[in-house]
Short mmCIF file of C-alpha atoms in Angstrom, two decimals:
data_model
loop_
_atom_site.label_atom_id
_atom_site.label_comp_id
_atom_site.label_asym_id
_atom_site.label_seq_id
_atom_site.Cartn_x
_atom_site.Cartn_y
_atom_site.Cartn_z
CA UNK Y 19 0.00 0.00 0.00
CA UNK Y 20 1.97 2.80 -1.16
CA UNK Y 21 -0.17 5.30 -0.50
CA UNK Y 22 -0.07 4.69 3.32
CA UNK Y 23 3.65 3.96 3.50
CA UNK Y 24 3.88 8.41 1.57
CA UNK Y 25 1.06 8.94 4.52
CA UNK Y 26 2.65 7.20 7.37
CA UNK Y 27 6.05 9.77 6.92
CA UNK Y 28 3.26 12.70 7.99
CA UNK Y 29 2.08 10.40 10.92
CA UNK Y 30 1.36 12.90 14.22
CA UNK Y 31 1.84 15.78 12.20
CA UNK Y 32 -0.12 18.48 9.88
CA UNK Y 33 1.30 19.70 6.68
CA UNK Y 34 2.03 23.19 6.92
CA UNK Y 35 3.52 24.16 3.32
CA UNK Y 36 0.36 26.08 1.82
CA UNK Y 37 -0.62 29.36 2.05
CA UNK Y 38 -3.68 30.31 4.62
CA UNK Y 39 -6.43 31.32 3.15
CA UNK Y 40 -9.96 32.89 4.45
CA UNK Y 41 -12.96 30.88 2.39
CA UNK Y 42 -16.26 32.27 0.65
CA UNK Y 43 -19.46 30.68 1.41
CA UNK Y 44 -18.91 28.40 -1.78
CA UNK Y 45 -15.25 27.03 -0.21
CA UNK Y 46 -16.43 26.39 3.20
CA UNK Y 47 -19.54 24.49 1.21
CA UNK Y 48 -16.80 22.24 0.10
CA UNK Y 49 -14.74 21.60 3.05
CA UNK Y 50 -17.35 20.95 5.08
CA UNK Y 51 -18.44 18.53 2.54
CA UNK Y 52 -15.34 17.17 1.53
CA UNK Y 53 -14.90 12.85 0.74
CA UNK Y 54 -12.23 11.43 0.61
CA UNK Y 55 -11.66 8.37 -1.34
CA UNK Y 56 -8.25 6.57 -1.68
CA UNK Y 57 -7.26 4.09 -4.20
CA UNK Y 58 -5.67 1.23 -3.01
CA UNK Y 59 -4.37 -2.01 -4.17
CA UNK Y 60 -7.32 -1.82 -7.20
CA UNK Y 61 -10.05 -1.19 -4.06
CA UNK Y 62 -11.73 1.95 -3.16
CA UNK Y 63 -12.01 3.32 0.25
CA UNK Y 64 -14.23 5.78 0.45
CA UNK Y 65 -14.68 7.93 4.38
CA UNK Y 66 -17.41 10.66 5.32
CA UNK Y 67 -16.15 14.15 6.35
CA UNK Y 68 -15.55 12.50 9.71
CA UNK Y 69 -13.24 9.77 8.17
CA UNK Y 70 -16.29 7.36 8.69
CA UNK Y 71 -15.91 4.98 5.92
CA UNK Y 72 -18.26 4.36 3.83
CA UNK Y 73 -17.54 2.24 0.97
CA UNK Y 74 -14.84 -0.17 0.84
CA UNK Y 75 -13.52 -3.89 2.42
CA UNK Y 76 -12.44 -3.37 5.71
CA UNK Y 77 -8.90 -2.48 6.21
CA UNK Y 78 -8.11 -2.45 9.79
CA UNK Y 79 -4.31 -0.76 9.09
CA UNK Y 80 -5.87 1.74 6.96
CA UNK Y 81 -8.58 2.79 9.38
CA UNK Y 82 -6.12 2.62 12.48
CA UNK Y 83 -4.09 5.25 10.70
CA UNK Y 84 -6.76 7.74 9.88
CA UNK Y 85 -8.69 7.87 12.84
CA UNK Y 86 -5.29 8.01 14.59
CA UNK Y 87 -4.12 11.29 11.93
CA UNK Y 88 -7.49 13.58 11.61
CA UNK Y 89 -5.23 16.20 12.14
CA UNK Y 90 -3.31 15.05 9.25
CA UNK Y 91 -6.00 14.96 6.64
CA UNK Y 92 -7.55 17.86 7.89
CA UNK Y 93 -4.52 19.36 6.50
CA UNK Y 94 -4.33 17.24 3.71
CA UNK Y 95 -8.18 18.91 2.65
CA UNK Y 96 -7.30 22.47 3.23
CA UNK Y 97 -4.22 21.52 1.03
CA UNK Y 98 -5.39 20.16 -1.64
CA UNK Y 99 -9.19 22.72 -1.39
CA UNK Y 100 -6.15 26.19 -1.36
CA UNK Y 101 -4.15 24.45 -4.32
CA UNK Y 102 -7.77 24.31 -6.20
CA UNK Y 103 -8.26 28.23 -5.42
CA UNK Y 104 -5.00 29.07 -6.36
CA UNK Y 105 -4.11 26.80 -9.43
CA UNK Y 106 -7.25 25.88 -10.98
CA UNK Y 107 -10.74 27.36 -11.16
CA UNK Y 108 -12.96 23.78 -10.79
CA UNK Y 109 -14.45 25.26 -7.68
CA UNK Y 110 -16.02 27.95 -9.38
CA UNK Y 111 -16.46 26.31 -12.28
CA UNK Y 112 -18.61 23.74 -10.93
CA UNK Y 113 -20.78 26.00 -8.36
CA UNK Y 114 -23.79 24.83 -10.11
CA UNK Y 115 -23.44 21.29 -8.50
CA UNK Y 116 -21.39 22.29 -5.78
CA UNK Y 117 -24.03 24.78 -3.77
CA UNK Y 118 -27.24 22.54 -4.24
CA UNK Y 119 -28.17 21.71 -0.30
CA UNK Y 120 -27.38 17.95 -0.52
CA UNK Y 121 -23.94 18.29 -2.04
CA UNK Y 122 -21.35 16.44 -1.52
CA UNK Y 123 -17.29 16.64 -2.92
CA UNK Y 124 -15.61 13.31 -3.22
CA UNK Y 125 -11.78 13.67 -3.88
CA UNK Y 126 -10.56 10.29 -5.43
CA UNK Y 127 -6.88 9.97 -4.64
CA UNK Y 128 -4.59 8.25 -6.66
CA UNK Y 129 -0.83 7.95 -5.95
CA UNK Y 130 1.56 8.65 -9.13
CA UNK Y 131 5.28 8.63 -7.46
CA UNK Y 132 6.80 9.72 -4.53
CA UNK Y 133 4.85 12.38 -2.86
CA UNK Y 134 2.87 13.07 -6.11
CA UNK Y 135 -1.04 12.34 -6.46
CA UNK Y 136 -4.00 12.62 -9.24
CA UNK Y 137 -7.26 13.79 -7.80
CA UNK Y 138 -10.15 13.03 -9.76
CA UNK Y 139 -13.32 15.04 -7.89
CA UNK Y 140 -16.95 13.88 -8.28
CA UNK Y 141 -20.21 15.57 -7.01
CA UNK Y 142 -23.02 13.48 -5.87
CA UNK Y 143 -25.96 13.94 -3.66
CA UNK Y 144 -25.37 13.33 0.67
CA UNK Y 145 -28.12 10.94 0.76
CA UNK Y 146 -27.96 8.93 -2.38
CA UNK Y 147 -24.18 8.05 -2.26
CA UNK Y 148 -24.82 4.62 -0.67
CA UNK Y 149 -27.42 3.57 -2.99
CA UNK Y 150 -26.44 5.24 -5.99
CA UNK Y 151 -22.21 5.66 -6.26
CA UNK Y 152 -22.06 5.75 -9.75
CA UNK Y 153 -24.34 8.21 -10.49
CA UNK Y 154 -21.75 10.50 -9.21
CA UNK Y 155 -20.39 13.70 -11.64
CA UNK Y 156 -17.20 14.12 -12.53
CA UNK Y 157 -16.38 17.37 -12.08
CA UNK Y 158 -11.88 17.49 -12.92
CA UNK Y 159 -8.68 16.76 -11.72
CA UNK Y 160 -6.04 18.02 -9.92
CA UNK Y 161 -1.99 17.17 -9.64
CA UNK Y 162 -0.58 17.39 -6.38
CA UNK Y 163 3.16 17.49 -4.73
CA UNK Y 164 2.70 17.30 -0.61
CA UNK Y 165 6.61 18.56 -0.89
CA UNK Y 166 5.83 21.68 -3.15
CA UNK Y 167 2.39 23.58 -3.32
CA UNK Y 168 3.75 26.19 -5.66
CA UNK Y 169 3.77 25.32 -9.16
CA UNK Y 170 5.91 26.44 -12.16
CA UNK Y 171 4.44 28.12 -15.09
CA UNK Y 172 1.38 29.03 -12.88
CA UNK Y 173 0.56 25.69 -13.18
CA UNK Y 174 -0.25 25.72 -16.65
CA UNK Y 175 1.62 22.95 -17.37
CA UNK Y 176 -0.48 20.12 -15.53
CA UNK Y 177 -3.21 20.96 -18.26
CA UNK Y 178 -1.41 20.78 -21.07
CA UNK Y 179 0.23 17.21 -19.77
CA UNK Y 180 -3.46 16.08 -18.94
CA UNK Y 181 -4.54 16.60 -22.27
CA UNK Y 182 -1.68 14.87 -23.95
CA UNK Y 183 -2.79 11.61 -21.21
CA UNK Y 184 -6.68 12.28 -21.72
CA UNK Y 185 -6.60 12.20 -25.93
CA UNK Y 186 -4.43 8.85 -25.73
CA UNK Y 187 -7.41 6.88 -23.19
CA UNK Y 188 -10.14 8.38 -25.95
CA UNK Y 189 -7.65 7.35 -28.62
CA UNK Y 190 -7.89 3.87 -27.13
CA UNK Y 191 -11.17 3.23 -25.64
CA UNK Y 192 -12.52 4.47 -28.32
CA UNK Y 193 -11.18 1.42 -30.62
CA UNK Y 194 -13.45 -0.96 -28.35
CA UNK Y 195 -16.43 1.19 -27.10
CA UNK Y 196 -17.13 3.16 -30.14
CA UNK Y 197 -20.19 0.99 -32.14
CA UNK Y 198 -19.45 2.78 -36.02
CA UNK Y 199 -15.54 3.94 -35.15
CA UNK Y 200 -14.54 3.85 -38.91
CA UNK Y 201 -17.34 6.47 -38.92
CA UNK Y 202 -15.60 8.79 -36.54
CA UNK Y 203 -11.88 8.22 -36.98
CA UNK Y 204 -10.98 10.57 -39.59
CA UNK Y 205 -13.80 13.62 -39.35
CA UNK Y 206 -13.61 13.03 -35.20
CA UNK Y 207 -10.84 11.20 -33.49
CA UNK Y 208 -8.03 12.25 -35.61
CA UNK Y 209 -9.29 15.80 -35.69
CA UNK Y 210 -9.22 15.50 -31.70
CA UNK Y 211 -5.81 14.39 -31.82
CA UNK Y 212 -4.39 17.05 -34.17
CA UNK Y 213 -5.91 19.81 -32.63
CA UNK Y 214 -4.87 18.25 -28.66
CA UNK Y 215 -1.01 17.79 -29.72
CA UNK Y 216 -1.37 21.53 -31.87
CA UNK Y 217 -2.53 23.35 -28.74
CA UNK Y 218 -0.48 21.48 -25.99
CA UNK Y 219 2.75 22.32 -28.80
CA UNK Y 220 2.36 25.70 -28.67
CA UNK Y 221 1.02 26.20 -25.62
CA UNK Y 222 4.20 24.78 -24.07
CA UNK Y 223 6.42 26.87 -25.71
CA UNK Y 224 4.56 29.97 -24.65
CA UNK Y 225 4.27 28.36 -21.15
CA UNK Y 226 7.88 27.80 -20.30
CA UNK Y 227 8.12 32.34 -20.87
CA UNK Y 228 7.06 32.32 -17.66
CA UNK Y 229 8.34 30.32 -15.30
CA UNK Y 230 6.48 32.34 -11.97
CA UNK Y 231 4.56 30.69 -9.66
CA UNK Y 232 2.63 33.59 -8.70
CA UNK Y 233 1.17 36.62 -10.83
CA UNK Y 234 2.62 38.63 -8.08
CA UNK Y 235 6.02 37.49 -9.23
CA UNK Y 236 5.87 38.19 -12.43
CA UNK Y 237 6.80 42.31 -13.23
CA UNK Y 238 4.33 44.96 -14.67
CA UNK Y 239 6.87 44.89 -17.63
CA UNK Y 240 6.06 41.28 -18.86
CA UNK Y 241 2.90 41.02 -17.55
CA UNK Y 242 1.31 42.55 -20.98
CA UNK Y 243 3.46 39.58 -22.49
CA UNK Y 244 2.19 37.08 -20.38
CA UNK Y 245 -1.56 38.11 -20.65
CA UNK Y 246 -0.73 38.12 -24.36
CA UNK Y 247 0.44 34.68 -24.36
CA UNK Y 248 -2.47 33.81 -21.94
CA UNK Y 249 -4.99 34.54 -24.26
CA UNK Y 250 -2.94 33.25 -27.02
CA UNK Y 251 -3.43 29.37 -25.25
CA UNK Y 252 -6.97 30.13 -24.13
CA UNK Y 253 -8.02 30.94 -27.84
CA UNK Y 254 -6.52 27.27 -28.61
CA UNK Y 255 -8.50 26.00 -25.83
CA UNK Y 256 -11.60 27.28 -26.86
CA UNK Y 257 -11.09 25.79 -30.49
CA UNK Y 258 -10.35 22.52 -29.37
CA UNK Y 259 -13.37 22.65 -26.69
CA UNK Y 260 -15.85 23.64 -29.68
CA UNK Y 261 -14.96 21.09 -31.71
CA UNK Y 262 -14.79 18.32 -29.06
CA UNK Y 263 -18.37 19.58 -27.54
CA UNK Y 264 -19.87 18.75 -31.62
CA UNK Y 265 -18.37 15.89 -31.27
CA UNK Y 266 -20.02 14.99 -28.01
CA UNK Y 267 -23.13 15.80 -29.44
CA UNK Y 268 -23.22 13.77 -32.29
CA UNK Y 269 -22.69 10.82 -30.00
CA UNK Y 270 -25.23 11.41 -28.02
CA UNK Y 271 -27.81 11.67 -31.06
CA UNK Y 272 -26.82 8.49 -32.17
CA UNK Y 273 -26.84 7.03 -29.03
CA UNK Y 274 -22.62 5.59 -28.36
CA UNK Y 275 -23.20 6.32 -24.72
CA UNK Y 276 -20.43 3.28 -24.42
CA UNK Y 277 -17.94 5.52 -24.91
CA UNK Y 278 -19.41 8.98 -25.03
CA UNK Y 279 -19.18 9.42 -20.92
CA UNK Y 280 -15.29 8.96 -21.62
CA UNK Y 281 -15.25 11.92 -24.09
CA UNK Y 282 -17.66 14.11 -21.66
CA UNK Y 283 -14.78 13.97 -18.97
CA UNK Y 284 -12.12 14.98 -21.59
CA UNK Y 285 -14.58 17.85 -22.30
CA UNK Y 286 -15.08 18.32 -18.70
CA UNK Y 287 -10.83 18.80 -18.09
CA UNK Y 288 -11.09 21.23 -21.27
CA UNK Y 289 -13.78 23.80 -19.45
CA UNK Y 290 -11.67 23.73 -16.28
CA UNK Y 291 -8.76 24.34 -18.32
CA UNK Y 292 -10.91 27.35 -20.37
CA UNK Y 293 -12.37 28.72 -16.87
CA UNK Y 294 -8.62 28.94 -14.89
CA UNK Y 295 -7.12 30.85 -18.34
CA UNK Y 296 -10.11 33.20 -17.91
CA UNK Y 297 -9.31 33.94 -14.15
CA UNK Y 298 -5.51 34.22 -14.73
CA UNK Y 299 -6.06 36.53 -17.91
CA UNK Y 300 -8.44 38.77 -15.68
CA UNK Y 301 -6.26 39.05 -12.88
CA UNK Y 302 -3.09 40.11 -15.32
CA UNK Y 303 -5.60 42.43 -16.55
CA UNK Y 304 -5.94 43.92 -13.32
CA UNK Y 305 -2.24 44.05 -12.29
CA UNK Y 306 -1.59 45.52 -15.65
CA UNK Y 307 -4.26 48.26 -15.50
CA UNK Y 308 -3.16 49.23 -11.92
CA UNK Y 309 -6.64 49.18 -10.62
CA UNK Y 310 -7.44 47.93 -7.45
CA UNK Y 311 -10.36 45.91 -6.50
CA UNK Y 312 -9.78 46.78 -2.49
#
């Protein structure tokens, strides 16, 4: 279990690498309603805000250590719910589901290498999770180092790397899920791929410009550069989200729901992507004008 062996080196402690931050209405929703759900050894454990589990075999070493380390994971969720508000914009992206009264966040955790995770974050409804765990709504993804919150490039570059990784699994899956694929390779699929490995090109080499972790960081001088250059990857962004969102459509009309749901999360990384390019390039904006919001 090497997810509780990277755990276990935080035992008695609380991380304290992350920047403090005072939440809105719609972040305290979420830690207050906050899931987790760790992978392990191909099983799912999945605990209540009060590290009650809830779905899963029992695993007596794996309970021991979380009810023995709240304090831990309570850091764990303000850590991974500050690196959301400062490097992504899936929060506010995904309100909608997020504020209903029943609302629930479940943060699936999956361990990459060394103190590195994916997060994959679903939505679902308080009292239908039991009885109803996969109708839960994935809402994005997140890519976390316990050893480093602050991220190069303004963490850009975990975007660009999950679209690469997303395009290859709809690449693949959709060899065996897709009903009419010879239908959809060429005007679709291929078209997908072009237009993923044409935006994550460029993008990149804009990206690595700007190597600041913070706007703050980066001078008034080169911020009308970067905010160029911003806009520059969002306009990609946009293309490739138009085209993939026909796509989507199509499928549904002809009813591939096999494979479509695999193509809706791809979509679903894309808007993310769109909505954090859109709060970065309005911020620069900001900086760059000199007016001040307080």
């Amino acid at each position: 279990m090497e997810i509780l062996n990277v755990f276990r080196e935080y035992a008695g402690k609380r991380l304290k690498n992350y920047p403090k931050i005072t939440y809105s209405n719609l972040y305290k929703k979420v830690i207050n309603n906050f899931c987790f759900e760790f992978y392990i050894d191909g099983e799912n454990y999945l605990f209540s805000p009060f590290y009650v589990l809830l779905r899963g075999k029992k695993n007596d070493e794996l309970l021991d250590f979380i009810t023995g380390n709240e304090d831990f994971f309570g850091s764990l969720k303000e850590f991974i719910i500050n690196s959301l508000f400062v490097y992504s914009a899936l929060i506010e992206e995904n309100s909608y589901y997020i504020t209903k009264p029943q609302s629930i966040v479940l943060a699936r955790m999956l361990h990459k290498e060394d103190h590195k995770f994916e997060v994959k974050f679903y939505a679902h409804y308080q009292d239908e999770l039991l009885d109803s765990y996969n109708d839960k709504i994935y809402i994005g993804r997140d890519f976390l180092n316990l050893k480093n919150f602050e991220r190069k490039y303004l963490g850009l570059k975990k975007y660009m790397l999950s679209l690469i990784e997303q395009n290859k699994k709809i690449q693949t899956r959709a060899k065996t899920k897709l009903r009419y694929y010879d239908d959809y390779k060429k005007p679709y699929l291929d078209e997908i791929e072009y237009l993923t490995n044409e935006a994550v090109s460029d993008s990149m080499d804009r990206i690595k410009l700007f190597k600041e972790t913070k706007l703050k960081d980066i001078s008034k001088v080169k911020s009308i550069e970067v905010l160029d250059n911003l806009l520059y990857i969002l306009n990609f962004m946009i293309e490739l989200k138009d085209f993939t969102q026909e796509f989507e459509n199509k499928l549904r009309l002809r009813e591939e729901t096999n494979f479509v749901k695999y193509l809706t999360k791809y979509l679903k990384d894309l808007v993310d992507g769109i909505r954090y390019l859109t709060k970065l390039s309005f911020e620069m904006q900001l900086k760059i004008s000199g007016y001040s919001i307080i």
